[in-house]
CSV table of C-alpha atoms in Angstrom, one decimal:
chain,number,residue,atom,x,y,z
A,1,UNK,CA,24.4,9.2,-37.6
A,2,UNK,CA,20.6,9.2,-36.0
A,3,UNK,CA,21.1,6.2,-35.2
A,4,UNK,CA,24.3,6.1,-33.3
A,5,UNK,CA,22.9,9.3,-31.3
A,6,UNK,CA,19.7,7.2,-30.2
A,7,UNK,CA,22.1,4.1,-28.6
A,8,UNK,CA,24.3,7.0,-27.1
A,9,UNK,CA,21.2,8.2,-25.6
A,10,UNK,CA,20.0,5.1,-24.8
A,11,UNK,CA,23.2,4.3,-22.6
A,12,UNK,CA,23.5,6.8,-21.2
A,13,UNK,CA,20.1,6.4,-20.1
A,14,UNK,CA,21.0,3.5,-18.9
A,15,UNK,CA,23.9,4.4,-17.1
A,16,UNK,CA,22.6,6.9,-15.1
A,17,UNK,CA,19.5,4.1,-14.1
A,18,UNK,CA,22.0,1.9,-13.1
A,19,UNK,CA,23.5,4.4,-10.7
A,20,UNK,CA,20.6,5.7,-9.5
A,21,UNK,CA,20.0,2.2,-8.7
A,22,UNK,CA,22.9,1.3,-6.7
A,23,UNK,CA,22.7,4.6,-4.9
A,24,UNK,CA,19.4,3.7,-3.8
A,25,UNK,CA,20.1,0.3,-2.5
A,26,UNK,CA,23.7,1.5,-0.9
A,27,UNK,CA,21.2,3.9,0.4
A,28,UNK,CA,18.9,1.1,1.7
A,29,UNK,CA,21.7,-0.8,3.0
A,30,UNK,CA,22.5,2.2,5.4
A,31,UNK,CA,18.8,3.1,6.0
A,32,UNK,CA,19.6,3.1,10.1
A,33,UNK,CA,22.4,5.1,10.5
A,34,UNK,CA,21.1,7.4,8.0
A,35,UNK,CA,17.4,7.3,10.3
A,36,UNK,CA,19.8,8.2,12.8
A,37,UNK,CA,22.1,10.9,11.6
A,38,UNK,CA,18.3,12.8,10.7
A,39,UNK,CA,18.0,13.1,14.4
A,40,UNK,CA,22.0,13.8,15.3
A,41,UNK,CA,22.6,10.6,16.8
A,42,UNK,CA,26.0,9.4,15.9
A,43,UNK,CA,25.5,5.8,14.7
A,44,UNK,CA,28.7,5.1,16.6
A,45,UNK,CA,27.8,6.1,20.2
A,46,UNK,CA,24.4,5.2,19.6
A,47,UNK,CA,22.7,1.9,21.6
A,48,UNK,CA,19.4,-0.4,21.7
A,49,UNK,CA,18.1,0.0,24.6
A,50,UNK,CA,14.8,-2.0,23.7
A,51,UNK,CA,13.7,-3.2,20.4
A,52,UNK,CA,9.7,-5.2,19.7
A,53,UNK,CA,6.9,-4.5,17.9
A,54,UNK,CA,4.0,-1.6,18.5
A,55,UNK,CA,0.3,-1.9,18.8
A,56,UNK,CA,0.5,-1.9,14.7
A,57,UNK,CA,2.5,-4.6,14.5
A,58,UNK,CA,5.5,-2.0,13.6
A,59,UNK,CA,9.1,-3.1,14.6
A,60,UNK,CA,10.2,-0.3,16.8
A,61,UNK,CA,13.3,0.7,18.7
A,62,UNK,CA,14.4,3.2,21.4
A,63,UNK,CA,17.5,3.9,21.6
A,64,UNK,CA,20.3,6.3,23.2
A,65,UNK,CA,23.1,8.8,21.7
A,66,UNK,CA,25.0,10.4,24.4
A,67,UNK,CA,22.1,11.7,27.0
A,68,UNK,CA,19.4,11.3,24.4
A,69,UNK,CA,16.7,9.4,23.9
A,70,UNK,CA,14.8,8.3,20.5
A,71,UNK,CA,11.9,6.3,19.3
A,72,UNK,CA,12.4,4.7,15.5
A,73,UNK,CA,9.8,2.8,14.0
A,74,UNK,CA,10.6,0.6,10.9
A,75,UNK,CA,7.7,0.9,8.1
A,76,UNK,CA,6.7,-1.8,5.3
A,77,UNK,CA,9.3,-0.9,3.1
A,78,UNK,CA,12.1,-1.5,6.0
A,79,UNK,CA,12.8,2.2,6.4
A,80,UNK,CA,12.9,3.7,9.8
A,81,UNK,CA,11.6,6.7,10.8
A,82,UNK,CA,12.1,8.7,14.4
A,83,UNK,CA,8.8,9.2,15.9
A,84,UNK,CA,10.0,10.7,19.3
A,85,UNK,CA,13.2,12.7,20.5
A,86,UNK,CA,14.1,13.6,23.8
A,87,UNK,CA,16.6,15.8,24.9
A,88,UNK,CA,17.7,16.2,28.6
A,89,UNK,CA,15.7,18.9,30.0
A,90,UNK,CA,17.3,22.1,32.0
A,91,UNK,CA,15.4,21.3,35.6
A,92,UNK,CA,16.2,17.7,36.1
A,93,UNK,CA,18.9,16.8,33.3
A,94,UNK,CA,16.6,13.6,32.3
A,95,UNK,CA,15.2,12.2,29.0
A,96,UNK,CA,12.3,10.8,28.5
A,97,UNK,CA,10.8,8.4,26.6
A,98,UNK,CA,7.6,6.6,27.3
A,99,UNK,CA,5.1,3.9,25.4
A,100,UNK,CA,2.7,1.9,26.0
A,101,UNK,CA,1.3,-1.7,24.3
A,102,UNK,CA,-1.6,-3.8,24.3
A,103,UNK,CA,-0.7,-6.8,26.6
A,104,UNK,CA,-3.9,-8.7,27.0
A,105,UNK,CA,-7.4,-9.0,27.7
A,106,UNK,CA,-8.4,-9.5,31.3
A,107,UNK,CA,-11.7,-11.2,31.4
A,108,UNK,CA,-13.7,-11.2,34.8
A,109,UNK,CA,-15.4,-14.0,36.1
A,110,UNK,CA,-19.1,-11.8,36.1
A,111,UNK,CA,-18.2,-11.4,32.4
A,112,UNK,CA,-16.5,-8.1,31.8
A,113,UNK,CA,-13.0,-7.6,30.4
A,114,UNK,CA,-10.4,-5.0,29.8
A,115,UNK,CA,-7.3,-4.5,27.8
A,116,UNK,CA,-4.7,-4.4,29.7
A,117,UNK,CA,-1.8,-2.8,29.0
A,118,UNK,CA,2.7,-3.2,28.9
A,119,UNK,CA,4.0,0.3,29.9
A,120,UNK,CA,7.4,1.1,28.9
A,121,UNK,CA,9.2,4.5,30.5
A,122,UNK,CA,12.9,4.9,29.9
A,123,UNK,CA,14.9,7.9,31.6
A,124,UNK,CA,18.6,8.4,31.0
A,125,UNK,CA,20.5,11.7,32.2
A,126,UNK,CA,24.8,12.2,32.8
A,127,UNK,CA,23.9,13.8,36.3
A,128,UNK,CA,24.7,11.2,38.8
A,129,UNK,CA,26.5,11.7,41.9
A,130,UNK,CA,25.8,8.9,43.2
A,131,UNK,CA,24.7,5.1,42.6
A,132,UNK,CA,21.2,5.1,41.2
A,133,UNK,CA,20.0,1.3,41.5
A,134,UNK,CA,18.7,2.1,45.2
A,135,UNK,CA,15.9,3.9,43.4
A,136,UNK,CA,14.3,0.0,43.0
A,137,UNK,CA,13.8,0.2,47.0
A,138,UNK,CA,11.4,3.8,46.5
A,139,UNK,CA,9.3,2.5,43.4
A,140,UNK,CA,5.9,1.1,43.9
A,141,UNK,CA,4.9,-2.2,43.2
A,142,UNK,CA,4.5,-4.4,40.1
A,143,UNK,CA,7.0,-2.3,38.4
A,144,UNK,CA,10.5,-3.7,37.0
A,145,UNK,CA,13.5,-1.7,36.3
A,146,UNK,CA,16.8,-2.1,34.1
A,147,UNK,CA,19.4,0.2,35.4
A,148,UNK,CA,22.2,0.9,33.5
A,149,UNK,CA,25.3,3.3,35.1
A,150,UNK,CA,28.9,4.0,33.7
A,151,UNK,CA,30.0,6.9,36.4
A,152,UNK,CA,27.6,9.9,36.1
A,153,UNK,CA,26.1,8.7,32.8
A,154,UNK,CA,23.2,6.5,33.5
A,155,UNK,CA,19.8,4.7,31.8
A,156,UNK,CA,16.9,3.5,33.5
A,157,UNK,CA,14.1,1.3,31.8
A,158,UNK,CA,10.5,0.9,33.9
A,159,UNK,CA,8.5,-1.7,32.6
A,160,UNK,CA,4.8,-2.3,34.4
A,161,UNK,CA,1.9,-4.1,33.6
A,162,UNK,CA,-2.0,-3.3,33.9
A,163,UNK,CA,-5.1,-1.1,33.6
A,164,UNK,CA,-2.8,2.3,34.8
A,165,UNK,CA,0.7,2.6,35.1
A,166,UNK,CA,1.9,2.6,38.6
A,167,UNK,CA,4.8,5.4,37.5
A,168,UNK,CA,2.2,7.7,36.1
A,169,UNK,CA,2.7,11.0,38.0
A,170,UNK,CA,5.7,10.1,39.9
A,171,UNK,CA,8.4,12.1,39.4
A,172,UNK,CA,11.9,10.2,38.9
A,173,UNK,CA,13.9,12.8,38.9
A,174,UNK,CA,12.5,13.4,42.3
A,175,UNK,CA,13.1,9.9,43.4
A,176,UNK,CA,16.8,10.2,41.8
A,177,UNK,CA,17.2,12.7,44.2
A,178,UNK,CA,15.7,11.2,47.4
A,179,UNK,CA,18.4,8.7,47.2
A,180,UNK,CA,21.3,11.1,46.7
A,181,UNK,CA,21.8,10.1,43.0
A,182,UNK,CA,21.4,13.2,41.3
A,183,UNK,CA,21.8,16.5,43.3
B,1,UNK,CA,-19.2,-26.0,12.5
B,2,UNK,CA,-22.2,-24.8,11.5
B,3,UNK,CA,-24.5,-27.0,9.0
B,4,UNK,CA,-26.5,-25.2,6.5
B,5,UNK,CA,-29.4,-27.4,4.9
B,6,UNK,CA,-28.8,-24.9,1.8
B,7,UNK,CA,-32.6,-24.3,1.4
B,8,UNK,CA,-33.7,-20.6,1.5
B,9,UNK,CA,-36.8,-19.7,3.1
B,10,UNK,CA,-38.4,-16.8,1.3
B,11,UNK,CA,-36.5,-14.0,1.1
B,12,UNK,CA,-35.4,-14.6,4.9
B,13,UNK,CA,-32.1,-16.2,5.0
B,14,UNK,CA,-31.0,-19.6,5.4
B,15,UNK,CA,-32.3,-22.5,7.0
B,16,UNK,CA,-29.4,-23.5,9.4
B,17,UNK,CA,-29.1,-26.4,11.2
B,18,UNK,CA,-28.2,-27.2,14.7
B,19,UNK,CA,-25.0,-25.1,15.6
B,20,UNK,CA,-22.0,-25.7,16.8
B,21,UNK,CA,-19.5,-23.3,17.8
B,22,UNK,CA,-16.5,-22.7,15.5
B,23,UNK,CA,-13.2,-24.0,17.2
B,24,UNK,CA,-10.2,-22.6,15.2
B,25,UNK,CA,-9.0,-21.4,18.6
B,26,UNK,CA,-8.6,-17.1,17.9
B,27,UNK,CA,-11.8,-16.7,19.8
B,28,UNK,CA,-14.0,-18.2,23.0
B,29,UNK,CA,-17.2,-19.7,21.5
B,30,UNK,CA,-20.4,-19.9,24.6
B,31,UNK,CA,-23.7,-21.4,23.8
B,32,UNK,CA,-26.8,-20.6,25.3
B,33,UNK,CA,-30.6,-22.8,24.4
B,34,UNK,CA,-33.5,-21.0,25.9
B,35,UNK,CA,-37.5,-20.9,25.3
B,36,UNK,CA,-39.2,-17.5,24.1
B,37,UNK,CA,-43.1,-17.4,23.9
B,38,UNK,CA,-45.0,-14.7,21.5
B,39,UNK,CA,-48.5,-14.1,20.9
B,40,UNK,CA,-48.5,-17.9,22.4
B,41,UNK,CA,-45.9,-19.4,20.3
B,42,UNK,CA,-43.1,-20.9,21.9
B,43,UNK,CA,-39.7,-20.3,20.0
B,44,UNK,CA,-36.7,-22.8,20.7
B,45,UNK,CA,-33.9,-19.8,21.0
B,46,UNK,CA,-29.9,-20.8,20.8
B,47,UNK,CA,-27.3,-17.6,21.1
B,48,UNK,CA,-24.1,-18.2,20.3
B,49,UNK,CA,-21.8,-15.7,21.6
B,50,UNK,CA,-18.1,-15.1,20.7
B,51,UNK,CA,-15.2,-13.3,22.0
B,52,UNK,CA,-11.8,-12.9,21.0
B,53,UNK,CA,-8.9,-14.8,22.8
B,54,UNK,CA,-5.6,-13.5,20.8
B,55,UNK,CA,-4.9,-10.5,19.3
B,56,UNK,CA,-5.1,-11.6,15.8
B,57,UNK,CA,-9.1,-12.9,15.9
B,58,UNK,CA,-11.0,-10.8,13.8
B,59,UNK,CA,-12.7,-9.4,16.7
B,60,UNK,CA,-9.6,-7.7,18.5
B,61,UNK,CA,-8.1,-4.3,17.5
B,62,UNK,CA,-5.0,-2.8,18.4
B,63,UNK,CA,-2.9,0.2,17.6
B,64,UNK,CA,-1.3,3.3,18.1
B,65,UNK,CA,-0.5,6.9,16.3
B,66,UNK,CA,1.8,9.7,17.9
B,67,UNK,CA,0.4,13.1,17.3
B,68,UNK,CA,1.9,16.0,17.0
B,69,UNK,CA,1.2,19.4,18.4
B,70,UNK,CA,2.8,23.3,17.6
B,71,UNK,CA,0.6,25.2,19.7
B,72,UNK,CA,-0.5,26.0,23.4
B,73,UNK,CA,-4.1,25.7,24.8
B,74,UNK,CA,-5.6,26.4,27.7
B,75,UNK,CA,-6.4,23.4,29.6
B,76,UNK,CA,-9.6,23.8,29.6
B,77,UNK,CA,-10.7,24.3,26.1
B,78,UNK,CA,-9.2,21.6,24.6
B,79,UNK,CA,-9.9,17.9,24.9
B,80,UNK,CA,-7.7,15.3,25.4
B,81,UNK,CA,-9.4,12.2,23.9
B,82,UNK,CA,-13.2,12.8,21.9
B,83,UNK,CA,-15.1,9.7,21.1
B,84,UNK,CA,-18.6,8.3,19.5
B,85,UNK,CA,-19.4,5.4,18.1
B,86,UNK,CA,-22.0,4.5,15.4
B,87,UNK,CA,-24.7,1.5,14.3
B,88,UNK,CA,-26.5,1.8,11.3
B,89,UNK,CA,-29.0,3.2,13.3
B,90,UNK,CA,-27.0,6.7,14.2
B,91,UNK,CA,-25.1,7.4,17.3
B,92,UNK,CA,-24.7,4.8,20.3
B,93,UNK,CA,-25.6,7.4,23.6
B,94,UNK,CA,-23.3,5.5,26.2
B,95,UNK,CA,-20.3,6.1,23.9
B,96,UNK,CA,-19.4,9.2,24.0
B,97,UNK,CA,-16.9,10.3,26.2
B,98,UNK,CA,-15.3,13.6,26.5
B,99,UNK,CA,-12.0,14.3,28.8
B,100,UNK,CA,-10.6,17.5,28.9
B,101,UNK,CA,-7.0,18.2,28.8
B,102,UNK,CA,-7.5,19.9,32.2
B,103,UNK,CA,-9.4,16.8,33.7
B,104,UNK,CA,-6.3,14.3,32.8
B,105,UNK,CA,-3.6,16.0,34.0
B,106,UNK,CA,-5.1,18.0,37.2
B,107,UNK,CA,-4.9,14.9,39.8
B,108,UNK,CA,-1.1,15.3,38.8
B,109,UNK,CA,-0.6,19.2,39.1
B,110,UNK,CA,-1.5,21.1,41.9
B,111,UNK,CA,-2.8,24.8,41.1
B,112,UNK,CA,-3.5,24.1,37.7
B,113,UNK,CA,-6.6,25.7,36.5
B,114,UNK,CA,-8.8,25.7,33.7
B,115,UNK,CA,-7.1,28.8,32.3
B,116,UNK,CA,-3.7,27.7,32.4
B,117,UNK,CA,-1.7,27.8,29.5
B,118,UNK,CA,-0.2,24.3,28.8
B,119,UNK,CA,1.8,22.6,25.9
B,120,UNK,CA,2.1,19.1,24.7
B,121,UNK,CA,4.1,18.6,21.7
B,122,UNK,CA,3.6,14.8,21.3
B,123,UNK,CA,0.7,12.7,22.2
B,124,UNK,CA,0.8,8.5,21.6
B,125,UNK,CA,-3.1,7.5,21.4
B,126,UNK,CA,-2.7,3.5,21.9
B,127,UNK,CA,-6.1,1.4,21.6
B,128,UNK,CA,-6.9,-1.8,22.2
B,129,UNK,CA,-10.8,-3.0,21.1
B,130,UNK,CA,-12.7,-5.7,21.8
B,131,UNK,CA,-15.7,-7.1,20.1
B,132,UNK,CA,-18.3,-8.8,21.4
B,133,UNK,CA,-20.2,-10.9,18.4
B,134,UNK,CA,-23.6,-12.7,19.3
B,135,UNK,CA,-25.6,-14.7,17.0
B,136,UNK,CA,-29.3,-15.6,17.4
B,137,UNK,CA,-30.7,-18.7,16.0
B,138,UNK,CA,-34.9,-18.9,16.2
B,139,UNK,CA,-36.7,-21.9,15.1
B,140,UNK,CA,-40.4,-22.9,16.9
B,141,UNK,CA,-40.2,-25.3,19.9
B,142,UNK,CA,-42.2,-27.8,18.1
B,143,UNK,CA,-39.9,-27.9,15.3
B,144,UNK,CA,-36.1,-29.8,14.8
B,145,UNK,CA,-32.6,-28.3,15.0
B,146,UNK,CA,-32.8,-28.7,11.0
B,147,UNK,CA,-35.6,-25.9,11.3
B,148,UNK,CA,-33.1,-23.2,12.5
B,149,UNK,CA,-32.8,-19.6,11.0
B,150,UNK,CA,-30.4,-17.2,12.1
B,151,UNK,CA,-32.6,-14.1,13.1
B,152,UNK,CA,-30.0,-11.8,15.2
B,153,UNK,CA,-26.6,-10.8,14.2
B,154,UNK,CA,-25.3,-8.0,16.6
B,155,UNK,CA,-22.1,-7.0,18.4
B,156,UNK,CA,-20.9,-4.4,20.7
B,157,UNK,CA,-17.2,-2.9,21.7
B,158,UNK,CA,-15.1,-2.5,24.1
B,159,UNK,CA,-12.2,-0.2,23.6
B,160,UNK,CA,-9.4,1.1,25.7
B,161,UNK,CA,-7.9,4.2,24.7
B,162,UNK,CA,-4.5,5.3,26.5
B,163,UNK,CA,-3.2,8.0,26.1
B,164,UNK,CA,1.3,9.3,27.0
B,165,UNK,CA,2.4,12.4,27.2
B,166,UNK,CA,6.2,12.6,27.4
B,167,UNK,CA,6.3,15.9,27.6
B,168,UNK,CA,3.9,18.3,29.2
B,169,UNK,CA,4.5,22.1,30.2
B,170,UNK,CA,2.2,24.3,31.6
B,171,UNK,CA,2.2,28.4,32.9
B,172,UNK,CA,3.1,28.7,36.4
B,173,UNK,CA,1.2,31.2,38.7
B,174,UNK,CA,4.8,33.9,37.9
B,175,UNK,CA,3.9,33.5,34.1
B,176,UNK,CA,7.2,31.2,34.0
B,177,UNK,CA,7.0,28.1,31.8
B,178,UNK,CA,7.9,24.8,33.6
B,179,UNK,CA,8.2,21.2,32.6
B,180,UNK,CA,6.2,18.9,34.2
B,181,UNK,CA,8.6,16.8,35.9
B,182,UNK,CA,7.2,13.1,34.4
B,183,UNK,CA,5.6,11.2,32.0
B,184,UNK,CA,1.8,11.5,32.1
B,185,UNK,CA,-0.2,8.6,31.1
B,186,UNK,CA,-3.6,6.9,31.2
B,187,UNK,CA,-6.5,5.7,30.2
B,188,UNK,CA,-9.7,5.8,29.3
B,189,UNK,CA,-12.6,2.9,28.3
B,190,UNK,CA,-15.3,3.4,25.8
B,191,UNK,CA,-18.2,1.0,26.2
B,192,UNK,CA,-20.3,0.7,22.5
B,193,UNK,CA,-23.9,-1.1,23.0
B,194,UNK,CA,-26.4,-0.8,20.5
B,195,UNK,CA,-29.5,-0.3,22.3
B,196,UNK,CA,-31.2,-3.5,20.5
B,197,UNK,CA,-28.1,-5.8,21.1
B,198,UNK,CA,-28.7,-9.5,21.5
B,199,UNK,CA,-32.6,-8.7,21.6
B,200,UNK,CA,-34.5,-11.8,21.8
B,201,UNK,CA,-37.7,-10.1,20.7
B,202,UNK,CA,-36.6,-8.5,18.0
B,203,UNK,CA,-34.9,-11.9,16.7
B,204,UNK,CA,-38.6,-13.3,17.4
B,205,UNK,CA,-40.0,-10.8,15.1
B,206,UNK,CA,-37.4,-11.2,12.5
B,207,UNK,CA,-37.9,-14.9,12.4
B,208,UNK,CA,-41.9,-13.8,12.4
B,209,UNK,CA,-41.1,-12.1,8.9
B,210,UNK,CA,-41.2,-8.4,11.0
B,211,UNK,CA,-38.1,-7.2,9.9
B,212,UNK,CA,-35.6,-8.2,7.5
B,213,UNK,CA,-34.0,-11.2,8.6
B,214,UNK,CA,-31.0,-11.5,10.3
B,215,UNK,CA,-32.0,-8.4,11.9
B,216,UNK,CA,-28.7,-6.7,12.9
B,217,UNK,CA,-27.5,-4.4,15.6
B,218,UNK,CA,-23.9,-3.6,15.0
B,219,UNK,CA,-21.1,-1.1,16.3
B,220,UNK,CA,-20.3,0.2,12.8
B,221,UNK,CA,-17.5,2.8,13.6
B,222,UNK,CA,-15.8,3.9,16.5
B,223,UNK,CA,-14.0,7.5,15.9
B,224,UNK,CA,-11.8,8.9,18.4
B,225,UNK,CA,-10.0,12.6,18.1
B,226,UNK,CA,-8.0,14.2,20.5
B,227,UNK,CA,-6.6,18.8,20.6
B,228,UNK,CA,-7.5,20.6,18.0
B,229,UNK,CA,-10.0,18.0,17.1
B,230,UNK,CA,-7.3,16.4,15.3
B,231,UNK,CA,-8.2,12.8,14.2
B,232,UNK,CA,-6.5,10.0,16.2
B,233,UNK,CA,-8.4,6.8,14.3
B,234,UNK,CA,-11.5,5.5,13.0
B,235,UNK,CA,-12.4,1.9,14.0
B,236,UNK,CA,-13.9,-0.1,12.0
B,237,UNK,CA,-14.9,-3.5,14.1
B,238,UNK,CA,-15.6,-6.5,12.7
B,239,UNK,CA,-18.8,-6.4,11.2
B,240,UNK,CA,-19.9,-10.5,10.6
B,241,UNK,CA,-22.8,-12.2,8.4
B,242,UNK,CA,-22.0,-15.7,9.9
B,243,UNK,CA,-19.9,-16.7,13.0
B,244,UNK,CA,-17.0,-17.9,10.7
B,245,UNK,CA,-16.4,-14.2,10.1
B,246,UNK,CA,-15.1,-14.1,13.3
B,247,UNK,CA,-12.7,-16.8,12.7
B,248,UNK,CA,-10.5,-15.2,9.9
């Protein structure tokens, strides 16, 4: 009788190991959308708008749910985590997301050197009234741009190179405006 | 690569032979002969001197932490980025560096004072370091290659620290909050020298049985904080005994 209670036991033990088992790896399988639904992003209506690695050698994306903006980063064990939200703001109806990478090492002829450095900005808002590419004609220099629009909804994606970023400071929702895109 | 004859001169390293710089292709290798004379002695002097290339050599440093923030400051008691830097012999003077919260961000908003009540939920720190690594080899002028003894071993830093703010609100004048309309970022470089780097003299007197020999001058730690004194990172560069430390 002891002895047919301690296999019972036993299987059962094992039984509930095995399902804790396969509800962690079904778990694991949907590690994403569940790094998304954490942060309200519908896995549906949710898009890359960049993927790479961080100055950790991290595999990161950013991407976009509606008018929002998100920053997941992937860790050892393949599970990703949200390390920055943005939300549209009430004055200009933009998110924001922004990062930065080491790029390179500038060395001088006299010796010196300096990092330099890949700055990423991405803006996205559902406030258009108006085409936003002629933006490109108001930014300054050395700085590239992806522009996205589908009617009012629109994404933006600034990518410069250097020491400083040429966008720091400049206000895009200002610029959006100068050209008639946003009111 | 560098020959070692494998006999040990007492107690004061290794006789090393001629040196060539290591060429696995991570870092840029420079080689410099020149003649040192003390207490009218002349000393056949060959620095070998290496920097990184790519990111993975040993001798480069990069990453990044977000930080989080629940509480406002006044912009002009809190500091945006803190750092100092450390050799075995204490604190390296040149660098520290202190920016305020109020001195980043007041070229970007006008009537901002050092008063003003500002929030930043989120801060990305980003770094990028570079080391320097130079090696000293000493051996008298009247003497072969095979006579050779590394005497020096020091380094010294360069790191760029950038710093994003995605979201930055501040007090206006009408006691109103208001969202700064764009993404603040930039940057600031920390220069680490020990003050007896690359020192001739010193390997001189090291090789003279002065000091212990390799005498070393090294960046040991780089620590850099940011509000609320919160802890961003502590670097740790490369710290070599021999150049093929800075290989892999």
């Amino acid at each position: 009788m002891k002895d047919l209670l301690k296999s019972r036991a036993a299987g059962i033990v094992y039984i509930v190991i095995a399902i804790a088992l396969v509800a962690l790896w079904i778990t694991y399988l949907n590690r994403w959308n569940i790094a998304l639904s954490s942060i309200d992003f519908s896995p549906s209506a949710t898009s890359t708008v960049c993927e790479g690695f961080d100055a950790n050698g991290d595999h990161y994306r950013v991407v976009t749910c509606h008018e929002s903006l998100a920053l997941l980063t992937e860790n050892g064990f393949g599970w990703w985590k949200a390390s920055l939200v943005s939300n549209p703001n009430s004055q200009d109806g933009l998110s924001r997301i922004s990062w930065m990478i080491p790029a390179s090492i500038r060395y001088a002829e006299d010796g010196s050197f300096a990092p330099d450095w890949e700055f990423h900005d991405v803006y996205c808002g559902n406030n258009a009234a108006g085409p936003v590419s002629p933006i490109t004609a108001k930014l300054p220099p050395n700085v590239t741009v992806n522009v996205w629009q589908s009617g009012s909804s629109y994404l933006l994606h600034f990518i410069s190179f250097g020491r400083e970023s040429p966008l720091s400071g400049l206000s895009v929702g200002e610029l959006l405006q100068s050209v008639g895109a946003i009111s | 690569m560098q020959k070692k004859s494998g006999s040990e001169t007492g107690g004061q390293g290794y006789v090393i032979g001629r040196v060539e710089p290591p060429d696995t292709g991570v870092n840029t290798w420079m080689t410099y002969r020149s003649i040192y004379t003390s207490n009218g002695v002349s000393h056949n002097i060959q620095r070998l001197v290496a920097q990184p290339k790519l990111s993975n050599s040993p001798l480069a440093n990069t990453g990044s932490r977000i930080i989080t923030y629940g509480v406002n400051w006044a912009a002009g008691t809190e500091n945006l980025i803190v750092s100092t830097a450390e050799s075995l012999a204490g604190n390296i003077p040149g660098a520290s560096l202190v920016l305020s919260v109020y001195d980043a961000i007041r070229s970007f908003i006008s009537g901002l004072s050092t008063t003003t009540e500002v929030s930043a939920p989120n801060i990305t720190y980003t770094w990028s370091n570079v080391t320097t690594a130079t090696f000293i080899y000493v051996r008298l002028d009247t003497e072969s290659d095979d006579a050779q003894q590394l005497s020096s071993i020091s380094t010294k830093t360069v790191t760029a620290v950038g710093y994003d703010i995605p979201k930055f609100n501040y007090k206006a004048v009408n006691g109103s909050w208001v969202l700064f309309p764009d993404i603040i970022q930039g940057k600031r470089t920390i220069y680490a020298t020990p003050s007896r780097y690359a020192n001739i003299a010193d390997a001189v007197d090291a090789y003279n049985g002065l000091y212990p020999c390799p005498v070393q001058n090294e960046v040991y730690n780089i620590k850099i904080s940011g509000p609320e004194s919160k802890n961003v990172e502590v670097m740790w560069p490369c710290n070599p005994n021999s150049p093929l430390d800075c290989e892999w």
